[in-house]
PDB file of C-alpha atoms in Angstrom:
ATOM      1  CA  LEU A 628     103.952  93.645  79.018  1.00  0.00           C
ATOM      2  CA  LYS A 629     107.038  94.460  81.102  1.00  0.00           C
ATOM      3  CA  VAL A 630     107.007  91.698  83.721  1.00  0.00           C
ATOM      4  CA  GLY A 631     107.272  87.935  83.550  1.00  0.00           C
ATOM      5  CA  SER A 632     104.326  87.422  85.891  1.00  0.00           C
ATOM      6  CA  THR A 633     100.598  86.958  85.681  1.00  0.00           C
ATOM      7  CA  VAL A 634      99.031  90.393  86.170  1.00  0.00           C
ATOM      8  CA  ALA A 635      95.420  90.892  87.256  1.00  0.00           C
ATOM      9  CA  SER A 636      93.750  94.030  85.905  1.00  0.00           C
ATOM     10  CA  VAL A 637      90.662  95.370  87.700  1.00  0.00           C
ATOM     11  CA  ASP A 638      88.619  98.190  86.175  1.00  0.00           C
ATOM     12  CA  GLU A 639      85.686 100.317  87.322  1.00  0.00           C
ATOM     13  CA  THR A 640      83.077  97.846  86.062  1.00  0.00           C
ATOM     14  CA  GLN A 641      84.502  95.127  88.311  1.00  0.00           C
ATOM     15  CA  TRP A 642      84.934  97.083  91.535  1.00  0.00           C
ATOM     16  CA  LYS A 643      81.431  98.544  91.216  1.00  0.00           C
ATOM     17  CA  LYS A 644      80.066  95.028  90.743  1.00  0.00           C
ATOM     18  CA  TYR A 645      81.707  93.926  94.004  1.00  0.00           C
ATOM     19  CA  GLY A 646      80.675  97.061  95.903  1.00  0.00           C
ATOM     20  CA  ALA A 647      84.192  98.347  96.588  1.00  0.00           C
ATOM     21  CA  ARG A 648      84.349 101.789  98.157  1.00  0.00           C
ATOM     22  CA  LYS A 649      88.084 102.190  98.770  1.00  0.00           C
ATOM     23  CA  SER A 650      91.012 101.464  96.494  1.00  0.00           C
ATOM     24  CA  VAL A 651      92.260  98.414  98.409  1.00  0.00           C
ATOM     25  CA  GLU A 652      88.780  96.874  98.430  1.00  0.00           C
ATOM     26  CA  ALA A 653      88.784  96.925  94.616  1.00  0.00           C
ATOM     27  CA  VAL A 654      91.138  93.915  94.519  1.00  0.00           C
ATOM     28  CA  GLY A 655      89.625  92.026  97.454  1.00  0.00           C
ATOM     29  CA  HIS A 656      87.738  89.621  95.162  1.00  0.00           C
ATOM     30  CA  LEU A 657      90.934  88.328  93.505  1.00  0.00           C
ATOM     31  CA  PRO A 658      92.065  84.812  94.520  1.00  0.00           C
ATOM     32  CA  SER A 659      94.420  84.717  97.547  1.00  0.00           C
ATOM     33  CA  VAL A 660      93.996  88.466  98.166  1.00  0.00           C
ATOM     34  CA  MET A 661      92.256  90.176 101.075  1.00  0.00           C
ATOM     35  CA  HIS A 662      92.210  93.650 102.574  1.00  0.00           C
ATOM     36  CA  ASN A 663      92.692  94.137 106.291  1.00  0.00           C
ATOM     37  CA  ASN A 664      92.005  97.190 108.407  1.00  0.00           C
ATOM     38  CA  THR A 665      94.966  98.813 110.098  1.00  0.00           C
ATOM     39  CA  LEU A 666      95.533 101.903 112.253  1.00  0.00           C
ATOM     40  CA  GLY A 667      93.593 105.098 111.593  1.00  0.00           C
ATOM     41  CA  GLY A 668      91.032 103.323 109.428  1.00  0.00           C
ATOM     42  CA  ALA A 669      93.533 102.677 106.621  1.00  0.00           C
ATOM     43  CA  GLN A 670      93.487  99.399 104.701  1.00  0.00           C
ATOM     44  CA  ALA A 671      96.363  97.161 103.656  1.00  0.00           C
ATOM     45  CA  THR A 672      96.613  94.411 101.048  1.00  0.00           C
ATOM     46  CA  SER A 673      97.461  90.886 102.144  1.00  0.00           C
ATOM     47  CA  ILE A 674      98.463  88.176  99.652  1.00  0.00           C
ATOM     48  CA  ARG A 675      98.534  84.424 100.337  1.00  0.00           C
ATOM     49  CA  GLY A 676      99.088  84.537 104.059  1.00  0.00           C
ATOM     50  CA  TYR A 677      98.320  85.354 107.657  1.00  0.00           C
ATOM     51  CA  THR A 678      97.707  88.996 108.466  1.00  0.00           C
ATOM     52  CA  ASN A 679      96.914  91.272 111.411  1.00  0.00           C
ATOM     53  CA  VAL A 680      96.494  94.962 112.216  1.00  0.00           C
ATOM     54  CA  ASN A 681     100.224  95.629 111.766  1.00  0.00           C
ATOM     55  CA  SER A 682     100.664  93.692 108.496  1.00  0.00           C
ATOM     56  CA  PHE A 683     101.166  96.398 105.898  1.00  0.00           C
ATOM     57  CA  THR A 684     104.597  95.712 104.382  1.00  0.00           C
ATOM     58  CA  GLY A 685     105.786  93.545 101.505  1.00  0.00           C
ATOM     59  CA  VAL A 686     103.531  94.966  98.777  1.00  0.00           C
ATOM     60  CA  ALA A 687     104.976  97.619  96.451  1.00  0.00           C
ATOM     61  CA  LYS A 688     102.465 100.382  95.728  1.00  0.00           C
ATOM     62  CA  LEU A 689     102.735 102.388  92.501  1.00  0.00           C
ATOM     63  CA  ILE A 690     100.808 105.376  91.144  1.00  0.00           C
ATOM     64  CA  ASP A 691     101.242 105.686  87.381  1.00  0.00           C
ATOM     65  CA  GLY A 692     104.472 103.713  87.689  1.00  0.00           C
ATOM     66  CA  VAL A 693     105.963 105.766  90.528  1.00  0.00           C
ATOM     67  CA  PRO A 694     106.676 103.815  93.779  1.00  0.00           C
ATOM     68  CA  VAL A 695     105.097 105.518  96.801  1.00  0.00           C
ATOM     69  CA  ASN A 696     106.185 103.215  99.649  1.00  0.00           C
ATOM     70  CA  ASN A 697     107.889 105.259 102.341  1.00  0.00           C
ATOM     71  CA  PHE A 698     111.343 104.521 103.739  1.00  0.00           C
ATOM     72  CA  LEU A 699     110.340 104.352 107.404  1.00  0.00           C
ATOM     73  CA  GLN A 700     107.842 101.491 107.146  1.00  0.00           C
ATOM     74  CA  GLY A 701     108.494 100.159 103.642  1.00  0.00           C
ATOM     75  CA  SER A 702     104.789 100.617 102.931  1.00  0.00           C
ATOM     76  CA  GLY A 703     102.430 102.874 101.005  1.00  0.00           C
ATOM     77  CA  VAL A 704      99.606 102.391 103.508  1.00  0.00           C
ATOM     78  CA  SER A 705     100.531 105.216 105.871  1.00  0.00           C
ATOM     79  CA  ASN A 706     101.061 108.046 103.381  1.00  0.00           C
ATOM     80  CA  VAL A 707      98.588 106.935 100.661  1.00  0.00           C
ATOM     81  CA  SER A 708      95.820 105.259 102.627  1.00  0.00           C
ATOM     82  CA  ASN A 709      93.194 105.471  99.910  1.00  0.00           C
ATOM     83  CA  PHE A 710      93.610 106.738  96.360  1.00  0.00           C
ATOM     84  CA  GLY A 711      90.068 107.669  95.289  1.00  0.00           C
ATOM     85  CA  LEU A 712      88.470 105.163  92.911  1.00  0.00           C
ATOM     86  CA  GLY A 713      86.775 108.077  91.149  1.00  0.00           C
ATOM     87  CA  SER A 714      90.249 109.251  90.097  1.00  0.00           C
ATOM     88  CA  THR A 715      91.359 105.771  88.994  1.00  0.00           C
ATOM     89  CA  ASN A 716      91.082 104.039  85.612  1.00  0.00           C
ATOM     90  CA  ARG A 717      92.201 100.599  86.720  1.00  0.00           C
ATOM     91  CA  ILE A 718      94.312  98.716  89.258  1.00  0.00           C
ATOM     92  CA  GLU A 719      96.876  96.138  88.177  1.00  0.00           C
ATOM     93  CA  MET A 720      98.264  93.571  90.576  1.00  0.00           C
ATOM     94  CA  ILE A 721     100.955  90.904  90.740  1.00  0.00           C
ATOM     95  CA  ARG A 722      99.942  88.345  93.350  1.00  0.00           C
ATOM     96  CA  GLY A 723     103.402  87.122  94.251  1.00  0.00           C
ATOM     97  CA  PRO A 724     107.022  88.293  94.422  1.00  0.00           C
ATOM     98  CA  GLY A 725     107.922  91.159  92.098  1.00  0.00           C
ATOM     99  CA  SER A 726     111.214  92.210  93.679  1.00  0.00           C
ATOM    100  CA  ALA A 727     113.329  91.551  90.557  1.00  0.00           C
ATOM    101  CA  ILE A 728     111.793  94.641  88.917  1.00  0.00           C
ATOM    102  CA  TYR A 729     110.150  96.593  91.747  1.00  0.00           C
ATOM    103  CA  GLY A 730     112.638  96.146  94.609  1.00  0.00           C
ATOM    104  CA  SER A 731     112.453  94.671  98.108  1.00  0.00           C
ATOM    105  CA  ASP A 732     109.105  96.359  98.871  1.00  0.00           C
ATOM    106  CA  ALA A 733     107.525  93.925  96.380  1.00  0.00           C
ATOM    107  CA  PHE A 734     108.413  90.754  98.300  1.00  0.00           C
ATOM    108  CA  HIS A 735     104.750  89.676  98.504  1.00  0.00           C
ATOM    109  CA  GLY A 736     103.297  91.477  95.497  1.00  0.00           C
ATOM    110  CA  VAL A 737     102.781  94.647  93.472  1.00  0.00           C
ATOM    111  CA  TYR A 738      99.749  96.948  93.583  1.00  0.00           C
ATOM    112  CA  SER A 739      99.700  99.462  90.720  1.00  0.00           C
ATOM    113  CA  ILE A 740      97.178 102.297  90.318  1.00  0.00           C
ATOM    114  CA  LYS A 741      96.556 103.812  86.882  1.00  0.00           C
ATOM    115  CA  ALA A 742      95.156 107.299  87.445  1.00  0.00           C
ATOM    116  CA  TYR A 743      92.273 108.685  85.395  1.00  0.00           C
ATOM    117  CA  GLU A 744      92.742 109.535  81.716  1.00  0.00           C
ATOM    118  CA  SER A 745      90.717 109.149  78.527  1.00  0.00           C
ATOM    119  CA  GLU A 746      91.555 109.047  74.842  1.00  0.00           C
ATOM    120  CA  LYS A 747      88.345 110.851  73.907  1.00  0.00           C
ATOM    121  CA  ASP A 748      86.577 114.004  75.085  1.00  0.00           C
ATOM    122  CA  MET A 749      84.272 113.304  78.009  1.00  0.00           C
ATOM    123  CA  THR A 750      82.928 114.688  81.281  1.00  0.00           C
ATOM    124  CA  GLU A 751      81.442 112.606  84.112  1.00  0.00           C
ATOM    125  CA  VAL A 752      79.789 113.511  87.402  1.00  0.00           C
ATOM    126  CA  TYR A 753      78.797 110.864  89.956  1.00  0.00           C
ATOM    127  CA  SER A 754      77.546 110.799  93.546  1.00  0.00           C
ATOM    128  CA  GLU A 755      76.140 108.250  95.979  1.00  0.00           C
ATOM    129  CA  ALA A 756      75.076 107.953  99.604  1.00  0.00           C
ATOM    130  CA  GLY A 757      74.570 104.919 101.804  1.00  0.00           C
ATOM    131  CA  THR A 758      73.708 103.737 105.274  1.00  0.00           C
ATOM    132  CA  LEU A 759      75.846 104.523 108.330  1.00  0.00           C
ATOM    133  CA  GLY A 760      76.444 108.039 107.018  1.00  0.00           C
ATOM    134  CA  PHE A 761      78.535 107.044 103.988  1.00  0.00           C
ATOM    135  CA  TYR A 762      78.848 109.414 101.028  1.00  0.00           C
ATOM    136  CA  SER A 763      80.986 109.440  97.885  1.00  0.00           C
ATOM    137  CA  GLY A 764      81.313 111.300  94.585  1.00  0.00           C
ATOM    138  CA  PHE A 765      83.601 112.410  91.794  1.00  0.00           C
ATOM    139  CA  ILE A 766      83.883 114.690  88.781  1.00  0.00           C
ATOM    140  CA  ARG A 767      86.312 113.981  85.944  1.00  0.00           C
ATOM    141  CA  SER A 768      86.904 115.275  82.453  1.00  0.00           C
ATOM    142  CA  SER A 769      89.208 114.824  79.488  1.00  0.00           C
ATOM    143  CA  LYS A 770      89.612 117.361  76.676  1.00  0.00           C
ATOM    144  CA  GLY A 771      91.799 117.487  73.572  1.00  0.00           C
ATOM    145  CA  ALA A 772      93.046 120.508  71.597  1.00  0.00           C
ATOM    146  CA  PHE A 773      95.242 121.371  68.599  1.00  0.00           C
ATOM    147  CA  ASP A 774      94.098 118.343  66.610  1.00  0.00           C
ATOM    148  CA  ASN A 775      94.441 116.252  69.764  1.00  0.00           C
ATOM    149  CA  ARG A 776      98.171 116.956  70.069  1.00  0.00           C
ATOM    150  CA  LEU A 777      97.398 118.345  73.532  1.00  0.00           C
ATOM    151  CA  ARG A 778      95.140 116.429  75.915  1.00  0.00           C
ATOM    152  CA  ILE A 779      94.283 117.349  79.503  1.00  0.00           C
ATOM    153  CA  HIS A 780      92.717 114.906  81.990  1.00  0.00           C
ATOM    154  CA  VAL A 781      91.450 116.163  85.389  1.00  0.00           C
ATOM    155  CA  SER A 782      89.639 114.424  88.222  1.00  0.00           C
ATOM    156  CA  ALA A 783      88.490 115.167  91.767  1.00  0.00           C
ATOM    157  CA  SER A 784      86.926 112.567  94.047  1.00  0.00           C
ATOM    158  CA  GLY A 785      85.932 112.421  97.685  1.00  0.00           C
ATOM    159  CA  GLN A 786      84.148 110.248 100.198  1.00  0.00           C
ATOM    160  CA  GLY A 787      83.605 109.918 103.907  1.00  0.00           C
ATOM    161  CA  GLN A 788      81.641 108.443 106.751  1.00  0.00           C
ATOM    162  CA  GLN A 789      80.072 110.176 109.712  1.00  0.00           C
ATOM    163  CA  ASP A 790      80.689 109.522 113.407  1.00  0.00           C
ATOM    164  CA  GLN A 791      79.694 105.916 114.182  1.00  0.00           C
ATOM    165  CA  GLN A 792      79.956 105.961 118.017  1.00  0.00           C
ATOM    166  CA  ASN A 793      80.812 102.252 118.430  1.00  0.00           C
ATOM    167  CA  HIS A 794      80.826 101.635 122.200  1.00  0.00           C
ATOM    168  CA  TYR A 795      82.860  98.869 123.865  1.00  0.00           C
ATOM    169  CA  ARG A 796      84.089  97.863 127.332  1.00  0.00           C
ATOM    170  CA  SER A 797      87.557  96.734 128.444  1.00  0.00           C
ATOM    171  CA  ASN A 798      88.053  94.621 131.579  1.00  0.00           C
ATOM    172  CA  LEU A 799      91.157  95.762 133.463  1.00  0.00           C
ATOM    173  CA  TYR A 800      90.992  92.758 135.786  1.00  0.00           C
ATOM    174  CA  ALA A 801      91.585  90.379 132.871  1.00  0.00           C
ATOM    175  CA  LEU A 802      94.142  92.600 131.144  1.00  0.00           C
ATOM    176  CA  VAL A 803      96.413  93.905 133.901  1.00  0.00           C
ATOM    177  CA  PRO A 804      98.110  91.211 136.038  1.00  0.00           C
ATOM    178  CA  LYS A 805      98.673  93.548 139.020  1.00  0.00           C
ATOM    179  CA  VAL A 806      94.949  94.000 139.515  1.00  0.00           C
ATOM    180  CA  LYS A 807      94.613  90.277 140.284  1.00  0.00           C
ATOM    181  CA  PHE A 808      96.740  90.684 143.424  1.00  0.00           C
ATOM    182  CA  LEU A 809      94.290  93.019 145.105  1.00  0.00           C
ATOM    183  CA  PRO A 810      93.148  91.749 148.551  1.00  0.00           C
ATOM    184  CA  GLU A 811      89.719  90.231 149.048  1.00  0.00           C
ATOM    185  CA  PRO A 812      86.952  91.086 148.612  1.00  0.00           C
ATOM    186  CA  MET A 813      88.029  93.542 145.893  1.00  0.00           C
ATOM    187  CA  ASN A 814      89.462  90.784 143.706  1.00  0.00           C
ATOM    188  CA  SER A 815      86.172  88.868 143.786  1.00  0.00           C
ATOM    189  CA  TYR A 816      84.325  91.276 141.513  1.00  0.00           C
ATOM    190  CA  PRO A 817      86.108  91.490 138.156  1.00  0.00           C
ATOM    191  CA  GLN A 818      83.146  93.362 136.708  1.00  0.00           C
ATOM    192  CA  LEU A 819      84.151  96.328 138.847  1.00  0.00           C
ATOM    193  CA  TYR A 820      87.062  96.855 136.504  1.00  0.00           C
ATOM    194  CA  ASP A 821      85.001  97.225 133.328  1.00  0.00           C
ATOM    195  CA  VAL A 822      85.894 100.527 131.667  1.00  0.00           C
ATOM    196  CA  PRO A 823      83.862 101.987 128.776  1.00  0.00           C
ATOM    197  CA  GLY A 824      85.374 103.207 125.530  1.00  0.00           C
ATOM    198  CA  VAL A 825      84.141 104.376 122.140  1.00  0.00           C
ATOM    199  CA  ASN A 826      85.419 104.114 118.547  1.00  0.00           C
ATOM    200  CA  LYS A 827      83.898 106.753 116.283  1.00  0.00           C
ATOM    201  CA  SER A 828      85.368 105.413 113.013  1.00  0.00           C
ATOM    202  CA  GLU A 829      84.821 108.749 111.287  1.00  0.00           C
ATOM    203  CA  TYR A 830      86.808 109.623 108.180  1.00  0.00           C
ATOM    204  CA  ASN A 831      86.985 111.667 105.001  1.00  0.00           C
ATOM    205  CA  ASN A 832      89.167 111.333 101.925  1.00  0.00           C
ATOM    206  CA  ALA A 833      89.855 113.545  98.904  1.00  0.00           C
ATOM    207  CA  THR A 834      91.888 112.776  95.779  1.00  0.00           C
ATOM    208  CA  SER A 835      92.652 114.914  92.739  1.00  0.00           C
ATOM    209  CA  THR A 836      94.699 114.375  89.581  1.00  0.00           C
ATOM    210  CA  THR A 837      95.746 116.472  86.592  1.00  0.00           C
ATOM    211  CA  LYS A 838      97.520 114.853  83.646  1.00  0.00           C
ATOM    212  CA  ILE A 839      98.733 116.619  80.504  1.00  0.00           C
ATOM    213  CA  ASP A 840      99.904 114.837  77.352  1.00  0.00           C
ATOM    214  CA  PHE A 841     101.604 116.929  74.663  1.00  0.00           C
ATOM    215  CA  LYS A 842     102.691 115.468  71.317  1.00  0.00           C
ATOM    216  CA  ALA A 843     105.562 117.781  70.496  1.00  0.00           C
ATOM    217  CA  THR A 844     106.469 115.958  67.270  1.00  0.00           C
ATOM    218  CA  GLU A 845     105.302 112.878  65.450  1.00  0.00           C
ATOM    219  CA  ASN A 846     107.688 110.773  67.537  1.00  0.00           C
ATOM    220  CA  LEU A 847     108.071 112.736  70.789  1.00  0.00           C
ATOM    221  CA  THR A 848     105.391 112.896  73.504  1.00  0.00           C
ATOM    222  CA  LEU A 849     105.802 114.876  76.740  1.00  0.00           C
ATOM    223  CA  LYS A 850     103.742 113.977  79.817  1.00  0.00           C
ATOM    224  CA  PHE A 851     103.064 115.878  83.034  1.00  0.00           C
ATOM    225  CA  GLY A 852     101.125 114.672  86.071  1.00  0.00           C
ATOM    226  CA  PHE A 853     100.020 116.230  89.382  1.00  0.00           C
ATOM    227  CA  TYR A 854      98.507 114.047  92.125  1.00  0.00           C
ATOM    228  CA  SER A 855      97.239 114.676  95.648  1.00  0.00           C
ATOM    229  CA  THR A 856      95.305 112.710  98.213  1.00  0.00           C
ATOM    230  CA  GLN A 857      94.318 113.501 101.813  1.00  0.00           C
ATOM    231  CA  TRP A 858      92.980 111.144 104.452  1.00  0.00           C
ATOM    232  CA  ASN A 859      91.605 112.105 107.877  1.00  0.00           C
ATOM    233  CA  GLY A 860      90.565 109.314 110.241  1.00  0.00           C
ATOM    234  CA  LYS A 861      89.292 109.816 113.774  1.00  0.00           C
ATOM    235  CA  ASP A 862      88.857 107.324 116.642  1.00  0.00           C
ATOM    236  CA  PHE A 863      89.361 104.054 114.769  1.00  0.00           C
ATOM    237  CA  PRO A 864      90.235 100.827 116.649  1.00  0.00           C
ATOM    238  CA  GLY A 865      93.842 100.743 117.789  1.00  0.00           C
ATOM    239  CA  THR A 866      96.314  97.948 118.539  1.00  0.00           C
ATOM    240  CA  GLY A 867      94.126  96.160 121.092  1.00  0.00           C
ATOM    241  CA  PRO A 868      93.137  96.732 124.732  1.00  0.00           C
ATOM    242  CA  ASN A 869      96.231  94.934 126.079  1.00  0.00           C
ATOM    243  CA  VAL A 870      98.177  98.078 125.182  1.00  0.00           C
ATOM    244  CA  SER A 871      95.743 100.953 125.316  1.00  0.00           C
ATOM    245  CA  LEU A 872      93.019  99.665 127.684  1.00  0.00           C
ATOM    246  CA  ASN A 873      89.878 101.798 127.438  1.00  0.00           C
ATOM    247  CA  ARG A 874      91.543 104.229 124.990  1.00  0.00           C
ATOM    248  CA  ASP A 875      91.919 101.711 122.193  1.00  0.00           C
ATOM    249  CA  THR A 876      91.694 104.321 119.444  1.00  0.00           C
ATOM    250  CA  SER A 877      93.922 105.470 116.591  1.00  0.00           C
ATOM    251  CA  TYR A 878      94.022 108.504 114.320  1.00  0.00           C
ATOM    252  CA  ARG A 879      95.286 109.387 110.853  1.00  0.00           C
ATOM    253  CA  ASP A 880      95.949 112.714 109.157  1.00  0.00           C
ATOM    254  CA  SER A 881      97.807 111.949 105.948  1.00  0.00           C
ATOM    255  CA  LYS A 882      98.561 114.264 103.026  1.00  0.00           C
ATOM    256  CA  PHE A 883     100.301 113.084  99.859  1.00  0.00           C
ATOM    257  CA  TYR A 884     101.453 115.160  96.876  1.00  0.00           C
ATOM    258  CA  MET A 885     103.311 114.005  93.787  1.00  0.00           C
ATOM    259  CA  THR A 886     104.480 115.468  90.471  1.00  0.00           C
ATOM    260  CA  LYS A 887     105.505 113.321  87.508  1.00  0.00           C
ATOM    261  CA  ILE A 888     107.292 114.461  84.339  1.00  0.00           C
ATOM    262  CA  GLY A 889     107.927 112.031  81.494  1.00  0.00           C
ATOM    263  CA  ALA A 890     108.996 111.843  77.872  1.00  0.00           C
ATOM    264  CA  GLU A 891     108.518 109.123  75.274  1.00  0.00           C
ATOM    265  CA  TYR A 892     110.296 108.887  71.915  1.00  0.00           C
ATOM    266  CA  LYS A 893     109.378 106.374  69.209  1.00  0.00           C
ATOM    267  CA  PHE A 894     112.039 105.081  66.823  1.00  0.00           C
ATOM    268  CA  ALA A 895     111.593 102.839  63.802  1.00  0.00           C
ATOM    269  CA  ASN A 896     110.864  99.094  64.145  1.00  0.00           C
ATOM    270  CA  ASP A 897     108.598  99.588  67.187  1.00  0.00           C
ATOM    271  CA  ILE A 898     111.494 100.703  69.425  1.00  0.00           C
ATOM    272  CA  THR A 899     110.495 103.175  72.151  1.00  0.00           C
ATOM    273  CA  ILE A 900     112.523 104.933  74.817  1.00  0.00           C
ATOM    274  CA  ASP A 901     110.859 106.634  77.761  1.00  0.00           C
ATOM    275  CA  GLY A 902     111.974 108.251  80.990  1.00  0.00           C
TER     276      GLY A 902
END
C-alpha cells in the first residue's frame, strides 16, 4: 500500500509447496528471481541478472520494516544469512528498483520479512527431518489478554545439516603458472600436482522472535519487538581454487539481535500516524 510498485507476497503455504528450507529459497519460484550460494553457506537473492558467489548487494533487506543491510558491504546477507521460516508469516518482494523509498541498497529490489504474529490465540509445534542429515522445526504461539488489548506473539525455530564430507581435488599444475616452468620430466606429469580437499557444508541456524502489541487507548497502539538469529556454517565452498587451492573452504559465525519499538495513533477520516 505504500509503494508504487508491484509487490509479490509469499506465505507459508507457497514456500512449503515449493520445498523451501531457507528464507531466500522461499522467493526462488518468483519470475526473474533466483537464490545463489555465497560464502559460509549463506544465500543471496539475485533479480533479473547475472550473478556469482560474490553477488550479494543491491537488494534491501527488511525485518518488520527495519532495514538490516550493513554499512560495510551494503548487504543483509552477511549478518542475517537466514531468518527462520518458522518465525516468519510472509515475505514481500519488489522485483526491481526501490531506491526512492528504501535507499541505495534497494537498487535491484526489496526483500521484506514479516515476522510471526497472529490475530487469534494459537499454538503450533512442527518438526521434520530429511536426507543428507537435514533437520528443522519450530514452536510458535500467540495469546491475548485484557479483552485482547494486550497480545503477545513468540516463536523459536531452528534447522541444520550434518557434516557432508564432499571431497574434491585441485590441480596445482593447471592453476599456478610457476609450476609449468619446472624442468622435465617433472612438468610431464600434471597429475602429480593433484591435491585433495574436502567441503563439509555443515551448518545450524536458530531464530527467535517476541512481539508485544498493547492497545493503550482506543486510538493508540504501542508495539514492541525482539528478534535474534544465529548462523554457524563450517567448511562451505570458498571463492574458487584459483585463490585458495586445496583449501577452498569458507566459514560463517553470524549473530544478529534487534529491538523495535513503535507507536501508532489513529485520527478521524482514516488518518494514521506511526513511528
